[in-house]
Every structure is written in C-alpha cells, then in structure tokens.
C-alpha cells in the first residue's frame, strides 16, 4: 500500500510537571512532544517512524476531527509501548522504530494533531527523546488488479501464444465433466450396473445369463 510523507512541525520536548517520575538527579522521567501539521485538513495516519534515543515507553495521543458541530477531541491510540526490553540496559536504546495504524487502539482517520509521551524510569540515562520523526498518511490506492479474461473464459485471440498448445477446449471441458457426473450418478443408482464384469464369491460371473461354474 502506498504512503505519503506528511509535512509536520515537531515542537521541543517539555517535561511534565504533574505526575512525572523524577530521580535524585532531578531529571524528569516523562517528556511530551507535540507534533502539528501545517495543513488544516485532517488526514488518515498510516505510519509513524523514528529513531529511539533511550526512551523506554511511548504513549501516543491524537486530536481527531469529529464533526463540524463538535470540537476535536484527544484520544489515546497507543499506551506505554515498550521500546526498550529493559530500561536499565541499552537493548533497543537507539533503534529505528515503525508503528503502523493497525497497531493503534483507535481509528487513525481525521487526525489533526499528534502528541508523543515519552517515559524513561531508569536513572542511568541522563537524557532521552525520539529523533528523525516522520509521519505518513495513506496514499492513493493502487488500481485493482484485474485478471485477464482468458483465465476464466479464454478466447482464441486472447490466449497467450505459449499457452495455446496443450490446453483443453474450455467449451468441451464443462460438458465432459457433466457427462462424467451424470454417468457416476447412474452407476450409483443402479445396483446391477455396479456388479457388471465382477466375479461373485461363488465364482459365478454375474451377468445373470452366463454361469462360470
């Protein structure tokens, strides 16, 4: 599926003053990064990519347009997504991350604004953030793939030259299959027909006219 890069403005990180996690060094454990879009038109978010920098958990909230008579509302579409398997080790500390809309908890249509909430509870790292943030929207859908007509109803002029040789005539295949099915049903329905040409247990050839013994 195609995607298009959405122009955006990434604001500077702001430390939460209420409910944040602070260490003995006074380092805030929770940061907020707001992302705005120059275009006022809402869009359907397809993918978010960024490079992690020592962020352990990520929460994403989006402001969505609802209707002309209702103000846009903030919804949480990703909660405490783990970016580092162990906040006290460097596993995943500087990896590139891609998040797709099917991983979100809500519908990603009609997005107006984005908010990233970063959390790092470990006091080992002096700073943490996300870098190279890019937002993608769903691009124009590719035209639907249509199978050539010759796959279902082949015509002499529509069949590729390499496939003409050795192919059965489609007009005869269906009729022959119907004939085989009808013959099978007739044999199944007729008890005597199923015994033609078979020897019985007494050695008698079951034609009701000839005796083998």
PDB file of C-alpha atoms in Angstrom:
ATOM      1  CA  UNK A   1       0.000   0.000   0.000  1.00  0.00           C
ATOM      2  CA  UNK A   2       1.368   3.440  -0.939  1.00  0.00           C
ATOM      3  CA  UNK A   3       2.120   6.106   1.624  1.00  0.00           C
ATOM      4  CA  UNK A   4       2.829   9.829   1.544  1.00  0.00           C
ATOM      5  CA  UNK A   5       5.025  11.844   3.876  1.00  0.00           C
ATOM      6  CA  UNK A   6       3.029  14.421   5.828  1.00  0.00           C
ATOM      7  CA  UNK A   7       4.760  17.766   6.426  1.00  0.00           C
ATOM      8  CA  UNK A   8       4.850  18.409  10.160  1.00  0.00           C
ATOM      9  CA  UNK A   9       6.372  20.635  12.815  1.00  0.00           C
ATOM     10  CA  UNK A  10       7.909  18.840  15.806  1.00  0.00           C
ATOM     11  CA  UNK A  11       7.938  21.027  18.916  1.00  0.00           C
ATOM     12  CA  UNK A  12      10.577  20.785  21.586  1.00  0.00           C
ATOM     13  CA  UNK A  13      10.212  18.258  24.392  1.00  0.00           C
ATOM     14  CA  UNK A  14       8.504  19.502  27.544  1.00  0.00           C
ATOM     15  CA  UNK A  15       8.970  17.838  30.929  1.00  0.00           C
ATOM     16  CA  UNK A  16       5.714  17.035  32.674  1.00  0.00           C
ATOM     17  CA  UNK A  17       5.268  18.993  35.874  1.00  0.00           C
ATOM     18  CA  UNK A  18       2.434  16.865  37.227  1.00  0.00           C
ATOM     19  CA  UNK A  19       2.739  13.141  37.692  1.00  0.00           C
ATOM     20  CA  UNK A  20       6.239  12.847  36.258  1.00  0.00           C
ATOM     21  CA  UNK A  21       8.927  10.495  37.518  1.00  0.00           C
ATOM     22  CA  UNK A  22      11.964  12.281  38.969  1.00  0.00           C
ATOM     23  CA  UNK A  23      15.257  10.837  40.100  1.00  0.00           C
ATOM     24  CA  UNK A  24      17.665  12.037  42.738  1.00  0.00           C
ATOM     25  CA  UNK A  25      19.405  13.981  39.930  1.00  0.00           C
ATOM     26  CA  UNK A  26      16.245  15.958  39.269  1.00  0.00           C
ATOM     27  CA  UNK A  27      15.926  14.512  35.769  1.00  0.00           C
ATOM     28  CA  UNK A  28      12.320  14.335  34.577  1.00  0.00           C
ATOM     29  CA  UNK A  29      11.237  10.825  33.696  1.00  0.00           C
ATOM     30  CA  UNK A  30       8.368  11.846  31.397  1.00  0.00           C
ATOM     31  CA  UNK A  31       8.587  14.120  28.359  1.00  0.00           C
ATOM     32  CA  UNK A  32       5.892  15.381  25.996  1.00  0.00           C
ATOM     33  CA  UNK A  33       6.500  16.170  22.325  1.00  0.00           C
ATOM     34  CA  UNK A  34       3.701  17.814  20.329  1.00  0.00           C
ATOM     35  CA  UNK A  35       3.531  17.482  16.557  1.00  0.00           C
ATOM     36  CA  UNK A  36       1.449  19.882  14.466  1.00  0.00           C
ATOM     37  CA  UNK A  37       0.659  19.822  10.759  1.00  0.00           C
ATOM     38  CA  UNK A  38       0.642  22.908   8.514  1.00  0.00           C
ATOM     39  CA  UNK A  39      -2.289  21.588   6.561  1.00  0.00           C
ATOM     40  CA  UNK A  40      -5.570  22.232   8.308  1.00  0.00           C
ATOM     41  CA  UNK A  41      -7.201  19.262   6.597  1.00  0.00           C
ATOM     42  CA  UNK A  42      -7.488  16.091   8.695  1.00  0.00           C
ATOM     43  CA  UNK A  43      -5.783  13.015   7.288  1.00  0.00           C
ATOM     44  CA  UNK A  44      -5.642   9.259   7.861  1.00  0.00           C
ATOM     45  CA  UNK A  45      -2.416   8.343   9.625  1.00  0.00           C
ATOM     46  CA  UNK A  46      -0.765   5.287   8.097  1.00  0.00           C
ATOM     47  CA  UNK A  47       2.638   5.003   9.777  1.00  0.00           C
ATOM     48  CA  UNK A  48       4.987   6.690  12.274  1.00  0.00           C
ATOM     49  CA  UNK A  49       8.739   6.192  12.028  1.00  0.00           C
ATOM     50  CA  UNK A  50      11.504   7.488  14.284  1.00  0.00           C
ATOM     51  CA  UNK A  51      14.846   6.663  15.823  1.00  0.00           C
ATOM     52  CA  UNK A  52      14.673   5.940  19.506  1.00  0.00           C
ATOM     53  CA  UNK A  53      17.124   7.526  21.892  1.00  0.00           C
ATOM     54  CA  UNK A  54      16.918   5.846  25.294  1.00  0.00           C
ATOM     55  CA  UNK A  55      13.139   6.111  25.583  1.00  0.00           C
ATOM     56  CA  UNK A  56      11.746   3.096  27.416  1.00  0.00           C
ATOM     57  CA  UNK A  57       7.976   3.539  26.926  1.00  0.00           C
ATOM     58  CA  UNK A  58       5.933   5.515  24.428  1.00  0.00           C
ATOM     59  CA  UNK A  59       2.332   6.700  24.567  1.00  0.00           C
ATOM     60  CA  UNK A  60       0.699   8.352  21.540  1.00  0.00           C
ATOM     61  CA  UNK A  61      -2.353  10.575  21.594  1.00  0.00           C
ATOM     62  CA  UNK A  62      -4.037  12.162  18.599  1.00  0.00           C
ATOM     63  CA  UNK A  63      -6.503  15.011  18.261  1.00  0.00           C
ATOM     64  CA  UNK A  64      -9.222  13.970  15.842  1.00  0.00           C
ATOM     65  CA  UNK A  65     -11.823  15.888  13.942  1.00  0.00           C
ATOM     66  CA  UNK A  66     -15.290  14.564  14.745  1.00  0.00           C
ATOM     67  CA  UNK A  67     -17.857  16.800  13.053  1.00  0.00           C
ATOM     68  CA  UNK A  68     -18.475  20.392  12.105  1.00  0.00           C
ATOM     69  CA  UNK A  69     -20.585  20.973  15.235  1.00  0.00           C
ATOM     70  CA  UNK A  70     -18.367  19.082  17.698  1.00  0.00           C
ATOM     71  CA  UNK A  71     -14.929  20.219  18.840  1.00  0.00           C
ATOM     72  CA  UNK A  72     -11.983  17.952  18.063  1.00  0.00           C
ATOM     73  CA  UNK A  73     -11.091  15.575  20.895  1.00  0.00           C
ATOM     74  CA  UNK A  74      -7.918  13.911  22.143  1.00  0.00           C
ATOM     75  CA  UNK A  75      -7.813  10.106  22.192  1.00  0.00           C
ATOM     76  CA  UNK A  76      -5.084   7.684  23.272  1.00  0.00           C
ATOM     77  CA  UNK A  77      -4.175   5.350  20.409  1.00  0.00           C
ATOM     78  CA  UNK A  78      -1.047   3.744  21.912  1.00  0.00           C
ATOM     79  CA  UNK A  79      -0.306   3.280  25.596  1.00  0.00           C
ATOM     80  CA  UNK A  80       3.098   2.509  27.154  1.00  0.00           C
ATOM     81  CA  UNK A  81       4.507   0.846  24.066  1.00  0.00           C
ATOM     82  CA  UNK A  82       7.793  -0.797  25.094  1.00  0.00           C
ATOM     83  CA  UNK A  83      10.822   0.468  23.163  1.00  0.00           C
ATOM     84  CA  UNK A  84      13.463  -0.990  25.499  1.00  0.00           C
ATOM     85  CA  UNK A  85      13.016  -4.502  26.851  1.00  0.00           C
ATOM     86  CA  UNK A  86      14.968  -3.465  29.965  1.00  0.00           C
ATOM     87  CA  UNK A  87      15.153   0.269  30.777  1.00  0.00           C
ATOM     88  CA  UNK A  88      18.382  -0.370  32.710  1.00  0.00           C
ATOM     89  CA  UNK A  89      20.181  -1.862  29.676  1.00  0.00           C
ATOM     90  CA  UNK A  90      20.878  -0.460  26.231  1.00  0.00           C
ATOM     91  CA  UNK A  91      18.820  -3.037  24.332  1.00  0.00           C
ATOM     92  CA  UNK A  92      16.714  -1.084  21.845  1.00  0.00           C
ATOM     93  CA  UNK A  93      18.008   2.253  23.107  1.00  0.00           C
ATOM     94  CA  UNK A  94      18.978   3.534  19.653  1.00  0.00           C
ATOM     95  CA  UNK A  95      16.927   1.515  17.193  1.00  0.00           C
ATOM     96  CA  UNK A  96      14.693   2.663  14.351  1.00  0.00           C
ATOM     97  CA  UNK A  97      11.006   2.057  15.033  1.00  0.00           C
ATOM     98  CA  UNK A  98       7.993   1.858  12.722  1.00  0.00           C
ATOM     99  CA  UNK A  99       4.466   1.948  14.109  1.00  0.00           C
ATOM    100  CA  UNK A 100       1.522   1.208  11.829  1.00  0.00           C
ATOM    101  CA  UNK A 101      -2.119   2.149  12.178  1.00  0.00           C
ATOM    102  CA  UNK A 102      -3.198  -1.467  12.780  1.00  0.00           C
ATOM    103  CA  UNK A 103      -1.129  -1.395  15.998  1.00  0.00           C
ATOM    104  CA  UNK A 104      -3.139   1.519  17.379  1.00  0.00           C
ATOM    105  CA  UNK A 105      -6.014   1.268  19.813  1.00  0.00           C
ATOM    106  CA  UNK A 106      -8.284   3.600  17.859  1.00  0.00           C
ATOM    107  CA  UNK A 107      -9.146   4.614  14.337  1.00  0.00           C
ATOM    108  CA  UNK A 108      -6.399   6.792  12.859  1.00  0.00           C
ATOM    109  CA  UNK A 109      -8.643   8.723  10.481  1.00  0.00           C
ATOM    110  CA  UNK A 110      -9.257  12.502  10.652  1.00  0.00           C
ATOM    111  CA  UNK A 111      -6.032  13.270  12.553  1.00  0.00           C
ATOM    112  CA  UNK A 112      -5.332  16.950  13.252  1.00  0.00           C
ATOM    113  CA  UNK A 113      -2.525  16.841  15.808  1.00  0.00           C
ATOM    114  CA  UNK A 114      -0.193  14.331  17.434  1.00  0.00           C
ATOM    115  CA  UNK A 115       1.284  14.084  20.933  1.00  0.00           C
ATOM    116  CA  UNK A 116       4.086  11.751  21.998  1.00  0.00           C
ATOM    117  CA  UNK A 117       4.538  10.984  25.697  1.00  0.00           C
ATOM    118  CA  UNK A 118       7.974   9.538  26.405  1.00  0.00           C
ATOM    119  CA  UNK A 119       8.870   7.764  29.636  1.00  0.00           C
ATOM    120  CA  UNK A 120      12.190   6.544  30.992  1.00  0.00           C
ATOM    121  CA  UNK A 121      12.042   5.346  34.615  1.00  0.00           C
ATOM    122  CA  UNK A 122      15.713   4.366  34.818  1.00  0.00           C
ATOM    123  CA  UNK A 123      18.123   6.941  36.327  1.00  0.00           C
ATOM    124  CA  UNK A 124      21.036   5.523  34.311  1.00  0.00           C
ATOM    125  CA  UNK A 125      20.410   7.702  31.242  1.00  0.00           C
ATOM    126  CA  UNK A 126      20.818  11.457  31.527  1.00  0.00           C
ATOM    127  CA  UNK A 127      18.551  12.240  28.562  1.00  0.00           C
ATOM    128  CA  UNK A 128      16.076  10.505  26.275  1.00  0.00           C
ATOM    129  CA  UNK A 129      13.997  11.501  23.256  1.00  0.00           C
ATOM    130  CA  UNK A 130      12.988  10.379  19.748  1.00  0.00           C
ATOM    131  CA  UNK A 131      14.752  11.570  16.609  1.00  0.00           C
ATOM    132  CA  UNK A 132      14.071  11.702  12.871  1.00  0.00           C
ATOM    133  CA  UNK A 133      10.325  11.605  13.433  1.00  0.00           C
ATOM    134  CA  UNK A 134       8.286  11.160  10.260  1.00  0.00           C
ATOM    135  CA  UNK A 135       4.538  10.865   9.795  1.00  0.00           C
ATOM    136  CA  UNK A 136       2.963   9.137   6.804  1.00  0.00           C
ATOM    137  CA  UNK A 137      -0.575   9.167   5.527  1.00  0.00           C
ATOM    138  CA  UNK A 138      -2.261   6.679   3.249  1.00  0.00           C
ATOM    139  CA  UNK A 139      -1.521   7.432  -0.375  1.00  0.00           C
ATOM    140  CA  UNK A 140      -3.784   6.889  -3.352  1.00  0.00           C
ATOM    141  CA  UNK A 141      -4.931   3.322  -3.633  1.00  0.00           C
ATOM    142  CA  UNK A 142      -3.436   1.257  -6.396  1.00  0.00           C
ATOM    143  CA  UNK A 143      -5.823   0.294  -9.178  1.00  0.00           C
ATOM    144  CA  UNK A 144      -7.330  -3.086  -8.545  1.00  0.00           C
ATOM    145  CA  UNK A 145      -5.633  -5.934 -10.318  1.00  0.00           C
ATOM    146  CA  UNK A 146      -7.948  -7.478 -12.871  1.00  0.00           C
ATOM    147  CA  UNK A 147      -7.302 -10.946 -14.175  1.00  0.00           C
ATOM    148  CA  UNK A 148      -7.179 -11.353 -17.940  1.00  0.00           C
ATOM    149  CA  UNK A 149     -10.409 -12.577 -19.434  1.00  0.00           C
ATOM    150  CA  UNK A 150      -8.725 -15.624 -20.882  1.00  0.00           C
ATOM    151  CA  UNK A 151      -8.238 -17.031 -17.353  1.00  0.00           C
ATOM    152  CA  UNK A 152     -11.981 -17.515 -16.920  1.00  0.00           C
ATOM    153  CA  UNK A 153     -13.366 -17.505 -20.461  1.00  0.00           C
ATOM    154  CA  UNK A 154     -10.481 -17.944 -22.869  1.00  0.00           C
ATOM    155  CA  UNK A 155     -10.871 -16.982 -26.444  1.00  0.00           C
ATOM    156  CA  UNK A 156      -8.556 -17.987 -29.283  1.00  0.00           C
ATOM    157  CA  UNK A 157      -7.356 -14.438 -29.835  1.00  0.00           C
ATOM    158  CA  UNK A 158      -6.939 -13.696 -26.096  1.00  0.00           C
ATOM    159  CA  UNK A 159      -4.788 -16.647 -25.103  1.00  0.00           C
ATOM    160  CA  UNK A 160      -1.010 -16.162 -24.968  1.00  0.00           C
ATOM    161  CA  UNK A 161       0.817 -17.999 -27.706  1.00  0.00           C
ATOM    162  CA  UNK A 162       2.836 -20.082 -25.239  1.00  0.00           C
ATOM    163  CA  UNK A 163      -0.301 -21.358 -23.513  1.00  0.00           C
ATOM    164  CA  UNK A 164      -2.310 -22.295 -26.581  1.00  0.00           C
ATOM    165  CA  UNK A 165      -0.536 -25.595 -27.052  1.00  0.00           C
ATOM    166  CA  UNK A 166      -1.786 -28.426 -24.875  1.00  0.00           C
ATOM    167  CA  UNK A 167      -4.730 -26.560 -23.314  1.00  0.00           C
ATOM    168  CA  UNK A 168      -8.127 -28.300 -23.401  1.00  0.00           C
ATOM    169  CA  UNK A 169     -11.018 -26.659 -25.147  1.00  0.00           C
ATOM    170  CA  UNK A 170     -12.927 -24.848 -22.354  1.00  0.00           C
ATOM    171  CA  UNK A 171     -16.218 -25.274 -24.183  1.00  0.00           C
ATOM    172  CA  UNK A 172     -15.796 -29.074 -24.024  1.00  0.00           C
ATOM    173  CA  UNK A 173     -14.457 -29.353 -20.501  1.00  0.00           C
ATOM    174  CA  UNK A 174     -17.664 -28.385 -18.740  1.00  0.00           C
ATOM    175  CA  UNK A 175     -19.836 -30.675 -20.876  1.00  0.00           C
ATOM    176  CA  UNK A 176     -17.495 -33.630 -20.371  1.00  0.00           C
ATOM    177  CA  UNK A 177     -17.461 -33.066 -16.610  1.00  0.00           C
ATOM    178  CA  UNK A 178     -21.260 -33.008 -16.586  1.00  0.00           C
ATOM    179  CA  UNK A 179     -21.382 -36.237 -18.552  1.00  0.00           C
ATOM    180  CA  UNK A 180     -18.967 -37.925 -16.130  1.00  0.00           C
ATOM    181  CA  UNK A 181     -21.033 -36.736 -13.179  1.00  0.00           C
ATOM    182  CA  UNK A 182     -24.269 -37.999 -14.771  1.00  0.00           C
ATOM    183  CA  UNK A 183     -22.694 -41.390 -15.512  1.00  0.00           C
ATOM    184  CA  UNK A 184     -21.430 -41.649 -11.938  1.00  0.00           C
ATOM    185  CA  UNK A 185     -24.915 -40.937 -10.587  1.00  0.00           C
ATOM    186  CA  UNK A 186     -26.464 -43.533 -12.890  1.00  0.00           C
ATOM    187  CA  UNK A 187     -23.983 -46.191 -11.787  1.00  0.00           C
ATOM    188  CA  UNK A 188     -24.533 -45.330  -8.142  1.00  0.00           C
ATOM    189  CA  UNK A 189     -28.298 -45.551  -8.535  1.00  0.00           C
ATOM    190  CA  UNK A 190     -28.273 -48.874 -10.383  1.00  0.00           C
ATOM    191  CA  UNK A 191     -27.279 -51.801  -8.183  1.00  0.00           C
ATOM    192  CA  UNK A 192     -26.942 -54.234 -11.059  1.00  0.00           C
ATOM    193  CA  UNK A 193     -24.772 -51.917 -13.077  1.00  0.00           C
ATOM    194  CA  UNK A 194     -22.170 -51.796 -10.358  1.00  0.00           C
ATOM    195  CA  UNK A 195     -21.755 -55.586 -10.491  1.00  0.00           C
ATOM    196  CA  UNK A 196     -21.241 -55.934 -14.254  1.00  0.00           C
ATOM    197  CA  UNK A 197     -17.925 -57.586 -15.039  1.00  0.00           C
ATOM    198  CA  UNK A 198     -17.233 -58.708 -11.439  1.00  0.00           C
ATOM    199  CA  UNK A 199     -16.879 -62.252 -10.025  1.00  0.00           C
ATOM    200  CA  UNK A 200     -19.042 -63.170  -7.068  1.00  0.00           C
ATOM    201  CA  UNK A 201     -17.878 -65.221  -4.106  1.00  0.00           C
ATOM    202  CA  UNK A 202     -19.105 -68.495  -5.650  1.00  0.00           C
ATOM    203  CA  UNK A 203     -17.091 -67.973  -8.791  1.00  0.00           C
ATOM    204  CA  UNK A 204     -20.171 -67.080 -10.849  1.00  0.00           C
ATOM    205  CA  UNK A 205     -19.813 -64.439 -13.475  1.00  0.00           C
ATOM    206  CA  UNK A 206     -22.688 -62.131 -12.660  1.00  0.00           C
ATOM    207  CA  UNK A 207     -24.325 -61.483 -15.997  1.00  0.00           C
ATOM    208  CA  UNK A 208     -27.453 -63.458 -14.984  1.00  0.00           C
ATOM    209  CA  UNK A 209     -27.076 -65.182 -18.327  1.00  0.00           C
ATOM    210  CA  UNK A 210     -23.740 -66.992 -18.118  1.00  0.00           C
ATOM    211  CA  UNK A 211     -22.559 -69.335 -15.404  1.00  0.00           C
ATOM    212  CA  UNK A 212     -18.844 -69.576 -14.635  1.00  0.00           C
ATOM    213  CA  UNK A 213     -19.159 -72.859 -12.685  1.00  0.00           C
TER     214      UNK A 213
END
